[in-house]
PDB file of C-alpha atoms and ligand atoms in Angstrom:
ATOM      1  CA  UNK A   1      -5.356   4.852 -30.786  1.00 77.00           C
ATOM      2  CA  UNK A   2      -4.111   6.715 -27.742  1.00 90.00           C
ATOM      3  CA  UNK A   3      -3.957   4.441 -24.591  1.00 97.00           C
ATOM      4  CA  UNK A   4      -4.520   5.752 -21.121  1.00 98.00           C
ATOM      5  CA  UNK A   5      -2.105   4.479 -18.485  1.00 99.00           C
ATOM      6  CA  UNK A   6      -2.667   4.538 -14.623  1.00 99.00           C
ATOM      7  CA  UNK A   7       0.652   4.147 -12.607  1.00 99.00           C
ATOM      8  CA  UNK A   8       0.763   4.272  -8.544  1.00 99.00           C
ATOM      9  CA  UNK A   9       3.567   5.486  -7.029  1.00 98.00           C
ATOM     10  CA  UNK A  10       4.645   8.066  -9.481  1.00 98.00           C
ATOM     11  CA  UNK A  11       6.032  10.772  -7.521  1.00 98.00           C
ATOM     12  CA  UNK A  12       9.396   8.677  -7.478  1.00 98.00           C
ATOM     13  CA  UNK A  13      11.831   5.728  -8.304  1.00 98.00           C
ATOM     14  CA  UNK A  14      10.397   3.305 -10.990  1.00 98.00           C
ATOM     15  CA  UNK A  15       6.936   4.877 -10.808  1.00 99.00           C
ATOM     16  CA  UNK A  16       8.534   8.282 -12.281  1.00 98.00           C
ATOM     17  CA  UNK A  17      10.275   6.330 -14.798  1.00 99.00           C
ATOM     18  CA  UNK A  18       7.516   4.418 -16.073  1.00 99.00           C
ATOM     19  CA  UNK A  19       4.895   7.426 -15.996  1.00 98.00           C
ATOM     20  CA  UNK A  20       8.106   9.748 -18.119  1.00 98.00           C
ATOM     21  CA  UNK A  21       8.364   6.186 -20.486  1.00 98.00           C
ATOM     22  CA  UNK A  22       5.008   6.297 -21.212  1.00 98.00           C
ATOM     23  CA  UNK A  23       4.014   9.297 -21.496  1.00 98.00           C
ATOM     24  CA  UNK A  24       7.259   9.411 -23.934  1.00 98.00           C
ATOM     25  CA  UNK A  25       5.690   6.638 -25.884  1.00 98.00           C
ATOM     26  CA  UNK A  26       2.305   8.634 -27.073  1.00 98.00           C
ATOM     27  CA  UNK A  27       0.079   7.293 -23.629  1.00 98.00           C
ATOM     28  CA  UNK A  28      -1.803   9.256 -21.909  1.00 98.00           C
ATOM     29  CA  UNK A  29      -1.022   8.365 -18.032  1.00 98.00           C
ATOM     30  CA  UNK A  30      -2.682   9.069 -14.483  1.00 99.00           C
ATOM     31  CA  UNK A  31       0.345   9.221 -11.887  1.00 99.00           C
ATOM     32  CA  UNK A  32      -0.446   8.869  -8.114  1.00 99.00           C
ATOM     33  CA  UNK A  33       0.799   8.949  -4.644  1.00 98.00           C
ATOM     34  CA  UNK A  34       0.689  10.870  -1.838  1.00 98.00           C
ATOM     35  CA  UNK A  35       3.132  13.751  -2.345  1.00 98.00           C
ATOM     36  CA  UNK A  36       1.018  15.928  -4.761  1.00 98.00           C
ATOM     37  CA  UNK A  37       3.691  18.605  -5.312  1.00 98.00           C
ATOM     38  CA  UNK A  38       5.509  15.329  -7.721  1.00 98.00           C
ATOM     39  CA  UNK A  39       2.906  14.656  -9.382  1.00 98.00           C
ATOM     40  CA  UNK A  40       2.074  18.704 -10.022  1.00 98.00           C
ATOM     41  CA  UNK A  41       5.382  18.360 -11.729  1.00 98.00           C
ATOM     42  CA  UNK A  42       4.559  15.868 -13.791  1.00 98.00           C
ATOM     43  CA  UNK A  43       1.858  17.698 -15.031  1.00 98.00           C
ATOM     44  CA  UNK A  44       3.760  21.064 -15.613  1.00 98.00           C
ATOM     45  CA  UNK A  45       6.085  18.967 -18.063  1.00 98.00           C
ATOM     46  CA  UNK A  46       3.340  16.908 -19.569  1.00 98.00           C
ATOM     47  CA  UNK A  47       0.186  19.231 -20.043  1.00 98.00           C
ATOM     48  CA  UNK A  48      -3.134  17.303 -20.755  1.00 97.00           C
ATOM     49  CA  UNK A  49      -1.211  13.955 -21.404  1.00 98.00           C
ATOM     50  CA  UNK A  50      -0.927  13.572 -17.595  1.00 98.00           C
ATOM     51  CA  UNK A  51      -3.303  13.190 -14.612  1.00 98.00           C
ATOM     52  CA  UNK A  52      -2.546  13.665 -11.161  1.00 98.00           C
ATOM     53  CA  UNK A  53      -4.229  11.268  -8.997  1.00 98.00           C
ATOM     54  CA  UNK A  54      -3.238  12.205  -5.253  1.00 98.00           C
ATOM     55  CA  UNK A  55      -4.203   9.902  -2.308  1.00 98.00           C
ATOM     56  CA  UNK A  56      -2.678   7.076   0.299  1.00 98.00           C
ATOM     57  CA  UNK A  57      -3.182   4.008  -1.494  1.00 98.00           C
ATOM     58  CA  UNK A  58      -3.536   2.583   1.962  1.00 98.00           C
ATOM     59  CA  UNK A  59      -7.119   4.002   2.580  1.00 98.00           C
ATOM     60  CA  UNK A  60      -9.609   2.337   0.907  1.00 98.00           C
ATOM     61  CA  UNK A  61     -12.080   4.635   1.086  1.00 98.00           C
ATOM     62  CA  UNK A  62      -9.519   7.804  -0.699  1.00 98.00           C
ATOM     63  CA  UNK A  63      -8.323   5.223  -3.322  1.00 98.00           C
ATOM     64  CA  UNK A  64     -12.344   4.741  -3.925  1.00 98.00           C
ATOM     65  CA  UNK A  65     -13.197   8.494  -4.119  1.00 98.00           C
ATOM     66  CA  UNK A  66      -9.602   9.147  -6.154  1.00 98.00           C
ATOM     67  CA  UNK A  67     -10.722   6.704  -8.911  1.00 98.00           C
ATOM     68  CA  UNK A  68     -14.487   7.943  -8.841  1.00 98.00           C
ATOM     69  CA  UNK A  69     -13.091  11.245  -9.342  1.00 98.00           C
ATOM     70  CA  UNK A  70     -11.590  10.531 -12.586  1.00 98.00           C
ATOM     71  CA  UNK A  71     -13.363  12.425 -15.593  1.00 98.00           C
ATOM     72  CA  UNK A  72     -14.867   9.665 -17.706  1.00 97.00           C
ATOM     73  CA  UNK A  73     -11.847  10.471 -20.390  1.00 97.00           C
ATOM     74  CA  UNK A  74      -9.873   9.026 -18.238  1.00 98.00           C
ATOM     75  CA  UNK A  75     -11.651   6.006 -17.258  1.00 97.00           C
ATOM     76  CA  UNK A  76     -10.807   3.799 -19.587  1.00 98.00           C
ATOM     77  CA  UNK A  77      -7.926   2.700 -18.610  1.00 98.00           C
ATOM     78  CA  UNK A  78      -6.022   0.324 -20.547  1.00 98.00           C
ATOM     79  CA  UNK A  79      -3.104  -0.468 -18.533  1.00 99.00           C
ATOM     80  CA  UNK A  80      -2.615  -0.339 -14.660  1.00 99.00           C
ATOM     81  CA  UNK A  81       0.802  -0.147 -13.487  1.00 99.00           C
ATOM     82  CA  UNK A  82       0.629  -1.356  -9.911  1.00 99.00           C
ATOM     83  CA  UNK A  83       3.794  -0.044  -8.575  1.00 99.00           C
ATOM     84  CA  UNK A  84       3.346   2.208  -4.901  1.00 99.00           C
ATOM     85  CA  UNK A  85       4.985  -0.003  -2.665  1.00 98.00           C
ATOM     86  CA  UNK A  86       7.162   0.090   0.307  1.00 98.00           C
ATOM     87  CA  UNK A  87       9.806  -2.132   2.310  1.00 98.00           C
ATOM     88  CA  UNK A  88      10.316  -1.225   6.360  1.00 98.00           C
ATOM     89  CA  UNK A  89      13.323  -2.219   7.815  1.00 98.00           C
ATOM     90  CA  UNK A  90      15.509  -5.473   8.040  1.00 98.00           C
ATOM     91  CA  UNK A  91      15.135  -6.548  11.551  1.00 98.00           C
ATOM     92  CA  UNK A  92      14.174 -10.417  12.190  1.00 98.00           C
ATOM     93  CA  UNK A  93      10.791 -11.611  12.553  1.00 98.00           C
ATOM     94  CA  UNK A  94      11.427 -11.749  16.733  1.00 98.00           C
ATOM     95  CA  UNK A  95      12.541  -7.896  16.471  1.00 98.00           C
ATOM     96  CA  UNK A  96      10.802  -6.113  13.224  1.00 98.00           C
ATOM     97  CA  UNK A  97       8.403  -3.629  13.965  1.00 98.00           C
ATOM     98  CA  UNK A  98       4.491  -4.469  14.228  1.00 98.00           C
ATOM     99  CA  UNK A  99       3.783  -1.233  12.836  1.00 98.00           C
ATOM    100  CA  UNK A 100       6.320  -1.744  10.096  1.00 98.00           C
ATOM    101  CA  UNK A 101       5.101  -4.931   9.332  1.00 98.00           C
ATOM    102  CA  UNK A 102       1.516  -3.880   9.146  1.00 98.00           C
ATOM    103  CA  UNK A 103       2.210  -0.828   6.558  1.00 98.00           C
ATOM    104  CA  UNK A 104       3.781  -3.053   4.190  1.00 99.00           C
ATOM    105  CA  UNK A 105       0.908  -5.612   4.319  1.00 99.00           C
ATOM    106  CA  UNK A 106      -1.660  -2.053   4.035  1.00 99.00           C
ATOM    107  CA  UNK A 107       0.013  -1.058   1.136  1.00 99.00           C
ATOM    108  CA  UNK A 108       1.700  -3.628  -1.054  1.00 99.00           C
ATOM    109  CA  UNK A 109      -0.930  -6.310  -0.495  1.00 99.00           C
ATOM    110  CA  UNK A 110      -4.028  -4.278   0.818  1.00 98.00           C
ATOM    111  CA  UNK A 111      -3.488  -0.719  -1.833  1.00 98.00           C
ATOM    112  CA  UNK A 112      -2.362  -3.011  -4.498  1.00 99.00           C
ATOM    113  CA  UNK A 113      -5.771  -5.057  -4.185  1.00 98.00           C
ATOM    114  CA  UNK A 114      -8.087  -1.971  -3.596  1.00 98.00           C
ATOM    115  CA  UNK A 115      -6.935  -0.398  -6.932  1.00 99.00           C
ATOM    116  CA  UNK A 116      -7.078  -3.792  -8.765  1.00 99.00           C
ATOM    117  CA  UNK A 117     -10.475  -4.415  -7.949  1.00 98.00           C
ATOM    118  CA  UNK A 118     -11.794  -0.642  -8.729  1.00 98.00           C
ATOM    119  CA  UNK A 119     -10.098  -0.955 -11.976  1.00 98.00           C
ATOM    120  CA  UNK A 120     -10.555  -4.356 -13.124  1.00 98.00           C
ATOM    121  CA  UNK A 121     -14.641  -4.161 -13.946  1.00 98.00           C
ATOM    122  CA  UNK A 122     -13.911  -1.439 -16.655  1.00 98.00           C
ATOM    123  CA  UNK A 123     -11.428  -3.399 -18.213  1.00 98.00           C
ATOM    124  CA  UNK A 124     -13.759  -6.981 -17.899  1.00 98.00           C
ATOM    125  CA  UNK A 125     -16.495  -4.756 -19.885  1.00 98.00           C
ATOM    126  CA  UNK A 126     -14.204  -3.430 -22.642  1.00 98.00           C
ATOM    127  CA  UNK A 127     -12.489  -7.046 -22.747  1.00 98.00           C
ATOM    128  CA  UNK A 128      -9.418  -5.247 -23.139  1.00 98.00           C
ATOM    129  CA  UNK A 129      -6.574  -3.892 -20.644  1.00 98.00           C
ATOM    130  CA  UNK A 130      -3.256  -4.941 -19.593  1.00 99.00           C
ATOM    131  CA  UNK A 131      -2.168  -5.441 -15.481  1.00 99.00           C
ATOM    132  CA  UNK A 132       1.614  -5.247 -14.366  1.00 99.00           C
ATOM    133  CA  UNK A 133       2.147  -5.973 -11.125  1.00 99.00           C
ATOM    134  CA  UNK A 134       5.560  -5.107  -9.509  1.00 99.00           C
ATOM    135  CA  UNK A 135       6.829  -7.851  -7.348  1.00 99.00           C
ATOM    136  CA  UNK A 136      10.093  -8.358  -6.159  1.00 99.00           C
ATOM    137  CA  UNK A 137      12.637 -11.310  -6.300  1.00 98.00           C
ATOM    138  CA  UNK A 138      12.186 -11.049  -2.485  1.00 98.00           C
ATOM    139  CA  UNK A 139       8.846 -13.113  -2.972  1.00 98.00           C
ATOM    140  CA  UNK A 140      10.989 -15.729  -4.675  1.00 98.00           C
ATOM    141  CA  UNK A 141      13.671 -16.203  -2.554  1.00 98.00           C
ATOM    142  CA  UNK A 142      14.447 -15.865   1.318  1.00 97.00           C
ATOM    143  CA  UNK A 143      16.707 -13.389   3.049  1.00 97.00           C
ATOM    144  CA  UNK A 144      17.580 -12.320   6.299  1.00 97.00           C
ATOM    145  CA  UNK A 145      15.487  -9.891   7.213  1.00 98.00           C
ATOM    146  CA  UNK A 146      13.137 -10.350   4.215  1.00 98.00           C
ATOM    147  CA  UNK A 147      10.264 -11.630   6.044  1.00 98.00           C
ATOM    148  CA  UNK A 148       6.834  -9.949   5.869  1.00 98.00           C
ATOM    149  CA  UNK A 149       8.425  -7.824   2.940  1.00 99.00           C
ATOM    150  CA  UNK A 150       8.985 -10.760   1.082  1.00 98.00           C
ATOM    151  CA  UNK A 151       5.432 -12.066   2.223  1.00 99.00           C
ATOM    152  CA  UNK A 152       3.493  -9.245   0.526  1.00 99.00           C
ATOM    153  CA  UNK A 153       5.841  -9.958  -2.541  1.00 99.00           C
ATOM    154  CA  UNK A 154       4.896 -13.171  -2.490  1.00 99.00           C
ATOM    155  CA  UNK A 155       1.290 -12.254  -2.322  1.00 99.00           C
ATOM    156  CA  UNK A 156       1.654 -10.015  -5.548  1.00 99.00           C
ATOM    157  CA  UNK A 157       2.929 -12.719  -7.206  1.00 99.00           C
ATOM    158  CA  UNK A 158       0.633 -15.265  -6.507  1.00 99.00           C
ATOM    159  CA  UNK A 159      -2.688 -12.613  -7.091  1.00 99.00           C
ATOM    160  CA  UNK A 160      -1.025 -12.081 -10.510  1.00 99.00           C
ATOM    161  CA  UNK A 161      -1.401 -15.620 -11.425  1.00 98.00           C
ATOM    162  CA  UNK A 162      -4.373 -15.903  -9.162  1.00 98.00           C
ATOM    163  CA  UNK A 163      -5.816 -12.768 -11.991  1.00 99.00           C
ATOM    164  CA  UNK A 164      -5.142 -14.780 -14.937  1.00 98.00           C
ATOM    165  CA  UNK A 165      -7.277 -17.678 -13.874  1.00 98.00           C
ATOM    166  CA  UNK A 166     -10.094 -15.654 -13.304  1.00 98.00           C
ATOM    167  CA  UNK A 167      -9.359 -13.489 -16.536  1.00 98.00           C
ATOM    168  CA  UNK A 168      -9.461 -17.156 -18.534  1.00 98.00           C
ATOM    169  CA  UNK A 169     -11.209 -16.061 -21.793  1.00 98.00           C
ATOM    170  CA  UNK A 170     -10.783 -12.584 -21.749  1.00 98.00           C
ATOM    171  CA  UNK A 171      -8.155 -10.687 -23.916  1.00 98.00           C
ATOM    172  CA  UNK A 172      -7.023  -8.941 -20.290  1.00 98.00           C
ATOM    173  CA  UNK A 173      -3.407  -9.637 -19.855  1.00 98.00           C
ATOM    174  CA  UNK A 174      -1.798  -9.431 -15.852  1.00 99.00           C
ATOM    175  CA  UNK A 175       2.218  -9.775 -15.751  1.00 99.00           C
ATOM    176  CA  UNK A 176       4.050  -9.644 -12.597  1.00 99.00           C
ATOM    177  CA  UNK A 177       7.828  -7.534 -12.950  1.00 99.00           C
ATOM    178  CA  UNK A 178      10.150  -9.395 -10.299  1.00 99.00           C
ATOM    179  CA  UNK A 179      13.051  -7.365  -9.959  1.00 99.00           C
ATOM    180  CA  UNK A 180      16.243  -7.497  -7.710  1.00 98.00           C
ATOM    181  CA  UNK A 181      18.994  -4.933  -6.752  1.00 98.00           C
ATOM    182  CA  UNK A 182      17.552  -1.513  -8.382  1.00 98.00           C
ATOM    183  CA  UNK A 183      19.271   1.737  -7.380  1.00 98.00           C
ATOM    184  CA  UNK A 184      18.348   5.366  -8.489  1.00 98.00           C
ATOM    185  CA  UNK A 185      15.045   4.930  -6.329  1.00 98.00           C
ATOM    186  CA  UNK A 186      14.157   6.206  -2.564  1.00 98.00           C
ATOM    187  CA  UNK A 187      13.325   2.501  -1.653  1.00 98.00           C
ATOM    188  CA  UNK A 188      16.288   1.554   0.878  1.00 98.00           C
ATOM    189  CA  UNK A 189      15.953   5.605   2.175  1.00 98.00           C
ATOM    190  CA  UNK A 190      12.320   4.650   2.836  1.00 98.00           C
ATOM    191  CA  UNK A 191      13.274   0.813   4.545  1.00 98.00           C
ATOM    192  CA  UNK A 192      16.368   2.607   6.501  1.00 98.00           C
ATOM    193  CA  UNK A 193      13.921   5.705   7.671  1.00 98.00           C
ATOM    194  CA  UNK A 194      15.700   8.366   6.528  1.00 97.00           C
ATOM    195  CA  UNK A 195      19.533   6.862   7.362  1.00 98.00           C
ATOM    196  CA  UNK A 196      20.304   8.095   3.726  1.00 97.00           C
ATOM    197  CA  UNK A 197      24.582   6.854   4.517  1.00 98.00           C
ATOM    198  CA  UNK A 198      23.380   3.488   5.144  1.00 98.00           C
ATOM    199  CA  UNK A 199      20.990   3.451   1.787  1.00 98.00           C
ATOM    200  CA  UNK A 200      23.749   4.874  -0.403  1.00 98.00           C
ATOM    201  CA  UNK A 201      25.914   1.650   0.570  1.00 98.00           C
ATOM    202  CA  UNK A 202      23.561  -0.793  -0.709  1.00 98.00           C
ATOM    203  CA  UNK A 203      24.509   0.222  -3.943  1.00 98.00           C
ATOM    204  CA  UNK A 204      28.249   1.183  -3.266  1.00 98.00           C
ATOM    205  CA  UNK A 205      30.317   0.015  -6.288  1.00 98.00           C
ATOM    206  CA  UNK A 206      27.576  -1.878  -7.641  1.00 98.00           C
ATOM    207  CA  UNK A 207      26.257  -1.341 -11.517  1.00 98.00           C
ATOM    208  CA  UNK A 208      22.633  -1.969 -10.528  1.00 98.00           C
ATOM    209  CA  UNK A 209      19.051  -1.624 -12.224  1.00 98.00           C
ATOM    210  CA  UNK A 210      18.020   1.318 -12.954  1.00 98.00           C
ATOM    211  CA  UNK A 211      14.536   2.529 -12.581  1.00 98.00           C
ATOM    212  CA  UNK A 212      14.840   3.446 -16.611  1.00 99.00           C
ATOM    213  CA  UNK A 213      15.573  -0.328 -16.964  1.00 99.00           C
ATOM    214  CA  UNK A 214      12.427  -1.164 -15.029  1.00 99.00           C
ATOM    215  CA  UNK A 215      10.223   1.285 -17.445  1.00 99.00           C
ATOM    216  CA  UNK A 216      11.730  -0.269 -20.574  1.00 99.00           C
ATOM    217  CA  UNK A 217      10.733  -3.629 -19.547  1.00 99.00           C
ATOM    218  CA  UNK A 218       6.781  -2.420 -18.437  1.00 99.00           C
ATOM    219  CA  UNK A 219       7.052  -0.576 -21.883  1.00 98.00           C
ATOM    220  CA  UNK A 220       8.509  -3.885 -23.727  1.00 98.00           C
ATOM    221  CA  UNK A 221       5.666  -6.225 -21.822  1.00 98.00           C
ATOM    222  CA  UNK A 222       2.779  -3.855 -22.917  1.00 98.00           C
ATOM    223  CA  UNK A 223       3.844  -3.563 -26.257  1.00 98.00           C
ATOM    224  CA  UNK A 224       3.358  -7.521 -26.981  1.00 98.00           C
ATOM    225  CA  UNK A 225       0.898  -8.426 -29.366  1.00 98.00           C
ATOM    226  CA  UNK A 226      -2.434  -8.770 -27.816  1.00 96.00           C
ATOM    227  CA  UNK A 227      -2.356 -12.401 -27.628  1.00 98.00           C
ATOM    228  CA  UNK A 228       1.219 -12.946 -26.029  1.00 98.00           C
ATOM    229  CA  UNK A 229       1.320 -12.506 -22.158  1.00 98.00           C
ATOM    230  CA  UNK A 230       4.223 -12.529 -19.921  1.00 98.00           C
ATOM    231  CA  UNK A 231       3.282 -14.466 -16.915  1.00 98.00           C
ATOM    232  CA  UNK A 232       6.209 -13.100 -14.334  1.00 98.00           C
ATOM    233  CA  UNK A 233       9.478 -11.698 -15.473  1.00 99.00           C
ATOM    234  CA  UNK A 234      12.334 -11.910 -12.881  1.00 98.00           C
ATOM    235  CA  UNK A 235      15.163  -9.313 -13.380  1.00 98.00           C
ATOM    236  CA  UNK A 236      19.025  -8.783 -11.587  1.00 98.00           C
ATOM    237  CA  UNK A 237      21.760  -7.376 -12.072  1.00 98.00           C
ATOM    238  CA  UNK A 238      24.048  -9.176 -13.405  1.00 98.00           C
ATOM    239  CA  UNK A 239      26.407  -8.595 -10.619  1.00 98.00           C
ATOM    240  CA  UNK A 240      23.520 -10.334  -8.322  1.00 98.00           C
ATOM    241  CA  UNK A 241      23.713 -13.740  -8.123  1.00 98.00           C
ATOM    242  CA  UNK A 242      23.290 -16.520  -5.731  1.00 97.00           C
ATOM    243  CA  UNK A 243      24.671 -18.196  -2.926  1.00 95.00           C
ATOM    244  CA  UNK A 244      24.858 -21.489  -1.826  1.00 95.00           C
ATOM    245  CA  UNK A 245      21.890 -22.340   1.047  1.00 96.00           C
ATOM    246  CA  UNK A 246      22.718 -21.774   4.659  1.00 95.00           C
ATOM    247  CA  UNK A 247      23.186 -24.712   6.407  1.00 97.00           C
ATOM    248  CA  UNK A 248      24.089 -24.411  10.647  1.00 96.00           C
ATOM    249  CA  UNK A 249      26.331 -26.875  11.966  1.00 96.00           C
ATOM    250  CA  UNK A 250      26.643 -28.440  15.341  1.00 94.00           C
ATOM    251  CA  UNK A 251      29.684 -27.288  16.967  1.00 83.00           C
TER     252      UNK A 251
HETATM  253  P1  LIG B 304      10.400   4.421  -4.188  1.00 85.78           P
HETATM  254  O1  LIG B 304      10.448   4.498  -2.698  1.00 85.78           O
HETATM  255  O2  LIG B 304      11.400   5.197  -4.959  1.00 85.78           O
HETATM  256  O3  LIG B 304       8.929   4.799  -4.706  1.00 85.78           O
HETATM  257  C1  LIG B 304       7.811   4.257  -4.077  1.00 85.78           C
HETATM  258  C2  LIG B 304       6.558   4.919  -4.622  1.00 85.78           C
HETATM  259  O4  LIG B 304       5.433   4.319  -3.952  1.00 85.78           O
HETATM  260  C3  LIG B 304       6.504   6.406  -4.363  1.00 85.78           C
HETATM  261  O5  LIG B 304       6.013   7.065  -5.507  1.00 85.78           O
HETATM  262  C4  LIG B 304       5.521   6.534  -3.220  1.00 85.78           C
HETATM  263  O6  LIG B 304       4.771   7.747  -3.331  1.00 85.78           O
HETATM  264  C5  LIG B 304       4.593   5.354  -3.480  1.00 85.78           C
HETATM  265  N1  LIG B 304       3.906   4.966  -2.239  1.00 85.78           N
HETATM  266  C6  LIG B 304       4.445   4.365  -1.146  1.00 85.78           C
HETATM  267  N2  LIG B 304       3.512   4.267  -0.180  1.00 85.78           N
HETATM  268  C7  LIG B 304       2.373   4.813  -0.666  1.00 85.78           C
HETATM  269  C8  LIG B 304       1.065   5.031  -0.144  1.00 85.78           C
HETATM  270  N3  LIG B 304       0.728   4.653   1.104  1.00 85.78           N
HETATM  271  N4  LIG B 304       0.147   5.644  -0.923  1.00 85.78           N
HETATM  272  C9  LIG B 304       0.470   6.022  -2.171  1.00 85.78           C
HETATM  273  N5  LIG B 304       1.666   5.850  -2.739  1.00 85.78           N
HETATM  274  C10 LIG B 304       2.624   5.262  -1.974  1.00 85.78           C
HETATM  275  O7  LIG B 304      10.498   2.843  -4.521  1.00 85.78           O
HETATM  276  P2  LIG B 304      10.850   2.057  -5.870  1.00 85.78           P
HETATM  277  O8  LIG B 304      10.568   2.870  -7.056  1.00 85.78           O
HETATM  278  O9  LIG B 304      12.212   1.476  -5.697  1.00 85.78           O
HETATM  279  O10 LIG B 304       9.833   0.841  -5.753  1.00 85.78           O
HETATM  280  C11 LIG B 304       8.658   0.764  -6.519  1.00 85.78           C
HETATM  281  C12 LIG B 304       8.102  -0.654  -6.387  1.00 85.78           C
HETATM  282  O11 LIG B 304       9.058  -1.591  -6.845  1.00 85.78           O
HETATM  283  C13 LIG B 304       7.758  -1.066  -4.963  1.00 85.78           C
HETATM  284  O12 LIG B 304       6.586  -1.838  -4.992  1.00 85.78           O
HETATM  285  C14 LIG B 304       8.960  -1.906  -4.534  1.00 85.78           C
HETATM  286  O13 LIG B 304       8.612  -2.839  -3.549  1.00 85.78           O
HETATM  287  C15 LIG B 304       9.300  -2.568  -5.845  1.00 85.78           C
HETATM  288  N6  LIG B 304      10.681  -3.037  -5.956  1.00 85.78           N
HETATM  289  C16 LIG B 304      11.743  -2.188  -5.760  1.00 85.78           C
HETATM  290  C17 LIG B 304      13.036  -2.658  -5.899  1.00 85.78           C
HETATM  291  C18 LIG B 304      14.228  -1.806  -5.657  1.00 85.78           C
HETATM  292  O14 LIG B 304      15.327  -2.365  -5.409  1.00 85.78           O
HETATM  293  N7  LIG B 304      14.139  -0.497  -5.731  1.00 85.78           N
HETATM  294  C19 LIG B 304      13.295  -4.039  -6.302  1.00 85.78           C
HETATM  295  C20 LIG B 304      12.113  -4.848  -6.445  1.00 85.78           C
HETATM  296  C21 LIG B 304      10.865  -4.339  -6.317  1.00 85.78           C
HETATM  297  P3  LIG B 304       4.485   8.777  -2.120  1.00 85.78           P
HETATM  298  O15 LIG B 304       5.565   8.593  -1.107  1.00 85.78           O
HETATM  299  O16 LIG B 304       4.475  10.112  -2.799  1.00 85.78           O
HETATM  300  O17 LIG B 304       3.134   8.395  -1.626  1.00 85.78           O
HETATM  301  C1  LIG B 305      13.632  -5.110  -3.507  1.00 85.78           C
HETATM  302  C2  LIG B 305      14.735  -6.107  -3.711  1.00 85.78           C
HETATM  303  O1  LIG B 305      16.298  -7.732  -2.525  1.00 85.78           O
HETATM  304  O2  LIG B 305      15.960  -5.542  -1.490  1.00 85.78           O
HETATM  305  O3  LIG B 305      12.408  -5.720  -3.660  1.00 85.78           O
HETATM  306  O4  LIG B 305      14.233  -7.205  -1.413  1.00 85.78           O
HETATM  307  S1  LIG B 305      15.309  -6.673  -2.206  1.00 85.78           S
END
């Protein structure tokens, strides 16, 4: 039975990888975000297999008329990738960026939501469906810098578990994807606005994720017996590890 897929954020990074992974794997997948030229592309490759789904993921209201939109073969979808997502900057909390602070919450809390909830009743009435959340270690652990980034991360995390209590009796499975360093993506080009030398050396002499790695693991999770659900699944690289905690001494 062919199983339709709906992945946000697919014009790029992980998104790409996972729509390309599944679409490799026999599903049939709706890709969105807002650069509709992508996701065009996507199509050209894929033919019928692949919907394009263009809209900001931050307006309610487009994400509502985008998933109205969809003709009702595609609304039955089985498994919602919620991916779109975005860090700003690495400022402290007494210097970050309101503005910065509020498109983060807008779209990895507030787009993440909006979609959940206009896909979710579908899913409730078929009993059947599969949610994978991508979170970030940065809701797991503090960093420098981390702060309302890490918030919304810690959000996702908490409304995956959050979805499982209310999904208590249902065969509707909701995993949250916690990864770490992952290169190959636009993500630090996105939180350094465009200061593409300072992005590159993030991952300078580094073997990190790949967005490929990420897409075999969302493959891996969906592709569980119906009855076995990954909760959260926390990935590094193995060259990521941990340090001690800070502690500041009087001089
Ligand atoms: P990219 O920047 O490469 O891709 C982000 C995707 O999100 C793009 O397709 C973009 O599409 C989409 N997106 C962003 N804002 C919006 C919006 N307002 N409306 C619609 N779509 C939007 O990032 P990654 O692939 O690296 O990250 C994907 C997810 O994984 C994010 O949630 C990120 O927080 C998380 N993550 C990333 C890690 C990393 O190190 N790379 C590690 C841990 C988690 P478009 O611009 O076309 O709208
Ligand atoms: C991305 C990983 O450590 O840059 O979510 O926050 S990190």
């Amino acid at each position: 039975m062919t199983r339709i897929a709906l992945v946000t954020g697919a014009t790029a990074g992980f998104g790409r990888a996972i729509c390309r992974t599944l679409l490799d794997a026999g599903y049939f997948v709706i890709g969105t975000g807002r650069r509709s030229e992508r996701l065009a592309q996507l199509q050209q490759e894929y033919g019928k297999h692949f919907f394009p789904l263009a809209f900001d993921i931050s307006d309610r209201l487009a994400a509502e008329q985008a998933l109205k939109s969809l003709p009702p073969e595609w609304q039955a979808i089985d498994l919602l990738v919620n991916n779109a997502g975005l860090a700003l900057g690495l400022e402290s909390a007494d210097k970050a960026d309101l503005g910065d602070w509020e498109k983060m919450i807008d779209t990895n809390v507030k787009g993440l939501v909006t979609v959940t909830r206009l896909v979710l009743p579908q899913m409730v009435a078929r009993n059947q469906g599969h949610i994978i959340n991508l979170g970030s270690i940065a809701g797991n652990y503090a960093y420098p810098g981390g702060n309302v980034y890490g918030g919304t991360k810690a959000f996702v995390k908490q409304f995956s578990l959050n979805l499982r209590a209310d999904l208590a009796g249902t065969h509707i499975r909701v995993s949250n994807v916690e990864p770490g360093l992952c290169g190959g993506t636009e993500f630090s080009n996105v939180r350094f606005k465009g200061d593409d030398a300072r992005a590159a050396q993030v991952y300078e002499n580094v073997q990190y994720v790949t967005p490929q790695d990420i897409a075999n693991i969302v493959l891996w999770l969906n592709q569980q017996p119906e009855h076995v659900n990954i909760n959260r699944i926390e990935v590094m690289p193995t060259a990521q590890t941990f340090n001690p905690l800070k502690v500041s001494k009087n001089d």
